[in-house]
PDB file of C-alpha atoms and ligand atoms in Angstrom:
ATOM      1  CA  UNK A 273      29.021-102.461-137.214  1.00  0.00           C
ATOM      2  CA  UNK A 274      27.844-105.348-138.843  1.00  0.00           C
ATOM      3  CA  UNK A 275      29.561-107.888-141.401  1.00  0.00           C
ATOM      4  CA  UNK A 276      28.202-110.962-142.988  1.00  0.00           C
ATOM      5  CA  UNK A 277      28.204-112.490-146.627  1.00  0.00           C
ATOM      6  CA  UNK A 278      24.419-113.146-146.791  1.00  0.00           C
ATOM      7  CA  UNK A 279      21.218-110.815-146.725  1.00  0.00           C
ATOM      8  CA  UNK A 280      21.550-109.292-143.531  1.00  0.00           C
ATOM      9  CA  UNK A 281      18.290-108.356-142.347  1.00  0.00           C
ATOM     10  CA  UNK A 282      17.749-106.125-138.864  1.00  0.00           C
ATOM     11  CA  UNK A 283      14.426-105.408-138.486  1.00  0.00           C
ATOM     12  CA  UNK A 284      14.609-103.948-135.330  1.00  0.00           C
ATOM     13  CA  UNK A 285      17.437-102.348-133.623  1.00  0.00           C
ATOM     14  CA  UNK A 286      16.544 -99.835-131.048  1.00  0.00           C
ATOM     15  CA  UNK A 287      17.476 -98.500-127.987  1.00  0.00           C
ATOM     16  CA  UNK A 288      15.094 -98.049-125.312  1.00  0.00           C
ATOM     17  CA  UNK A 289      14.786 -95.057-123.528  1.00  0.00           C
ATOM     18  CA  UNK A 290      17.113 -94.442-120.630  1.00  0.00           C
ATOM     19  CA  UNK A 291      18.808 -97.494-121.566  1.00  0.00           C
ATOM     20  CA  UNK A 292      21.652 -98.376-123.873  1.00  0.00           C
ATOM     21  CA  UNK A 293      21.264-102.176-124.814  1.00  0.00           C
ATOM     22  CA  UNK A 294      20.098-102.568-128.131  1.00  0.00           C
ATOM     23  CA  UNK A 295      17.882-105.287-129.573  1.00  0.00           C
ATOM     24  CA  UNK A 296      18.530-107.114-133.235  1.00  0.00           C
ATOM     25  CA  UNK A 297      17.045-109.693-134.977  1.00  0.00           C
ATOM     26  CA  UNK A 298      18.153-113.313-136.488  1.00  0.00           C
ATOM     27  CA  UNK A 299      15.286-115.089-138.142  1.00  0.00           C
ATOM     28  CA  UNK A 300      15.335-118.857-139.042  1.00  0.00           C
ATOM     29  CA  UNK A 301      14.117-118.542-142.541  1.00  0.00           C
ATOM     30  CA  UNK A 302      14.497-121.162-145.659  1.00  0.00           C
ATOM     31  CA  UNK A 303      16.534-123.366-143.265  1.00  0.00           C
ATOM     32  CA  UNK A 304      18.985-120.875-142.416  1.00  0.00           C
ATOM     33  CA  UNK A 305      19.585-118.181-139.929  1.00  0.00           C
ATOM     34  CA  UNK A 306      18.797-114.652-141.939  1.00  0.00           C
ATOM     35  CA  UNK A 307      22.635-113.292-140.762  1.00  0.00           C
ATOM     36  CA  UNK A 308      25.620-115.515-140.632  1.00  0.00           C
ATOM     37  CA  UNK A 309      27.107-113.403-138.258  1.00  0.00           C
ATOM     38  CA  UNK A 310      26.730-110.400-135.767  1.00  0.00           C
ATOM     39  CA  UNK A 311      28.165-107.851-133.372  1.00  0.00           C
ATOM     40  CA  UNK A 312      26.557-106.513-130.628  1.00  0.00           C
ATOM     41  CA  UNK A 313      27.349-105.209-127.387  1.00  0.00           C
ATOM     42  CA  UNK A 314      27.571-107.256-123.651  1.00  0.00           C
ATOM     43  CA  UNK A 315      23.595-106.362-122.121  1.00  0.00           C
ATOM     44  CA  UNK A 316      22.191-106.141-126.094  1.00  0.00           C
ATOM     45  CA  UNK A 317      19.288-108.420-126.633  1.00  0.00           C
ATOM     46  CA  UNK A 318      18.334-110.495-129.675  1.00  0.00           C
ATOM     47  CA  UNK A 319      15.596-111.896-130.848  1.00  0.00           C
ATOM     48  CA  UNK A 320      15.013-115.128-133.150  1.00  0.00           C
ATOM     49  CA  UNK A 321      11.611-115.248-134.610  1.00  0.00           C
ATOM     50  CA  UNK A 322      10.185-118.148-137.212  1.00  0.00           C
ATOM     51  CA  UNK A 323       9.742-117.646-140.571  1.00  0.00           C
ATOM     52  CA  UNK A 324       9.481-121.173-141.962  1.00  0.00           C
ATOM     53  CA  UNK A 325       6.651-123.467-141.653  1.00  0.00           C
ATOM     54  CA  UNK A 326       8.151-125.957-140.002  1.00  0.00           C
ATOM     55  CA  UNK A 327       9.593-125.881-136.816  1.00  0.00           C
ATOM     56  CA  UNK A 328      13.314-124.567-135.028  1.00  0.00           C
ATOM     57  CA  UNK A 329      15.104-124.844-132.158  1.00  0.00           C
ATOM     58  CA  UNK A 330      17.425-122.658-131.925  1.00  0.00           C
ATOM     59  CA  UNK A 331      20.623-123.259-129.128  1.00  0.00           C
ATOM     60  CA  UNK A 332      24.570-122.347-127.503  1.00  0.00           C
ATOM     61  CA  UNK A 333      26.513-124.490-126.641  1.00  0.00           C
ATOM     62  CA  UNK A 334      29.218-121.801-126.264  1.00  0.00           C
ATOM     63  CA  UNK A 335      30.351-121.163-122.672  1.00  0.00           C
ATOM     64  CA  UNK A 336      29.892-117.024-123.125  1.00  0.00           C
ATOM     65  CA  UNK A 337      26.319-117.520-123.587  1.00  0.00           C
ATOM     66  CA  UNK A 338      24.471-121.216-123.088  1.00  0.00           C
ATOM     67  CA  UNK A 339      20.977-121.513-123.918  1.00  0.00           C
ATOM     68  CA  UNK A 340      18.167-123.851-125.794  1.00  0.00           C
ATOM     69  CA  UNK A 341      15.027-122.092-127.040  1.00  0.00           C
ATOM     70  CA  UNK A 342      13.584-125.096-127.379  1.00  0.00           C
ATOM     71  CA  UNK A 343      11.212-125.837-130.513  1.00  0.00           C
ATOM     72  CA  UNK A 344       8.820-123.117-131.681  1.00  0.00           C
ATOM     73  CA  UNK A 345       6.721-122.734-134.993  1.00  0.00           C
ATOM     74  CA  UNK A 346       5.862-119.841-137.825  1.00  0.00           C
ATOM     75  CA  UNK A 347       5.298-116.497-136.154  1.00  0.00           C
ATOM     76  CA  UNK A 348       6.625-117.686-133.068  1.00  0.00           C
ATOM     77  CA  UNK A 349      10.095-115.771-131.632  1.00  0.00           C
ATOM     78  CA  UNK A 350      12.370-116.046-128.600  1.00  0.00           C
ATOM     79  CA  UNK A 351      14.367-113.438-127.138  1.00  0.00           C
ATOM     80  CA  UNK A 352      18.157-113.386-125.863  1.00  0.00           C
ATOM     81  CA  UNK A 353      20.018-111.110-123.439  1.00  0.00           C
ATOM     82  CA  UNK A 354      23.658-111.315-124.177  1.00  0.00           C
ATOM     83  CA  UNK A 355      25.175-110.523-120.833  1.00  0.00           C
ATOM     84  CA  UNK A 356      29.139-110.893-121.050  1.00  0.00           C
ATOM     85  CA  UNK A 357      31.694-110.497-124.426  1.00  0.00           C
ATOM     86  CA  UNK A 358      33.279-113.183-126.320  1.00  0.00           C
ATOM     87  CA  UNK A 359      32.060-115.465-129.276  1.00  0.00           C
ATOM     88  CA  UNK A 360      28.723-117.455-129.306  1.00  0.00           C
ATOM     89  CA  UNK A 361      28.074-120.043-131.907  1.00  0.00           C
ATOM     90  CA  UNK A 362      24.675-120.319-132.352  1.00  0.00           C
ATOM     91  CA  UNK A 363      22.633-123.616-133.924  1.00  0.00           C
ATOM     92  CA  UNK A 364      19.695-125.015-134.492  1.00  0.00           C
ATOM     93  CA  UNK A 365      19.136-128.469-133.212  1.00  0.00           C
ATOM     94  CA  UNK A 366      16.822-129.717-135.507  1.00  0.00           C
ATOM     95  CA  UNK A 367      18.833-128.731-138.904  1.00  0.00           C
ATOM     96  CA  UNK A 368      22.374-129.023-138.329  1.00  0.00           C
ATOM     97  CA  UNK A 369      23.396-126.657-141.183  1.00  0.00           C
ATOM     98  CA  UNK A 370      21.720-124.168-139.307  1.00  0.00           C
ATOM     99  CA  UNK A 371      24.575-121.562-137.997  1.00  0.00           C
ATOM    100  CA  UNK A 372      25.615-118.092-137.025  1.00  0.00           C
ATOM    101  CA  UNK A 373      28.262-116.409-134.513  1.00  0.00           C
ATOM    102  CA  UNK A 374      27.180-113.436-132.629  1.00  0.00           C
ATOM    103  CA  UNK A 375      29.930-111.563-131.126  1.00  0.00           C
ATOM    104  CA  UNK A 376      29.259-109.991-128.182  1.00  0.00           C
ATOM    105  CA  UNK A 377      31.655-106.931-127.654  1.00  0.00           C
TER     106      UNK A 377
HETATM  107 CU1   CU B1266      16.141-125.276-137.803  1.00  0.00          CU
END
């Protein structure tokens, strides 16, 4: 289900009871996202929590999904509802090495 050359790392991917949308996890941690790229399904959620100690802000530009989380510290996280299918580039805008795809099926 999922495919990426680095450590992929879901912490949490559960469904919720009655419901089918799942929720994963992409952390910003050493200056890069924790998966380089993921799969979910359209309604799946996914959440982008801090692990450095220095700030993020993690954004899409990509017309599937737009969105700015705007800047957040260590410990801090943001969640994402991925509504419709097709490919969203995510970066961050403060380190623009940051990236990942998450393809929403
Ligand atoms: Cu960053």
């Amino acid at each position: 289900m999922f495919r990426g050359l680095g450590i992929v790392l879901i912490v949490s991917a559960f469904f919720t009871a009655g419901l089918s949308a799942a929720e994963y996890e992409v952390g910003q941690k050493n200056k890069a996202f924790t998966v380089e790229s993921l799969k979910i399904k359209a309604g799946d959620i996914v959440s982008f929590p801090n692990y450095d100690s220095f700030f993020h802000n993690v954004y899409s530009l990509s017309p599937v999904k737009i969105f700015d989380l705007g800047s957040y510290p260590k410990g801090q996280t943001q969640k994402v509802k991925f509504e419709k299918p097709g490919k969203v580039t995510v970066q961050c805008a403060i380190h623009p090495d940051m990236k990942m795809t998450i393809d929403v099926q």
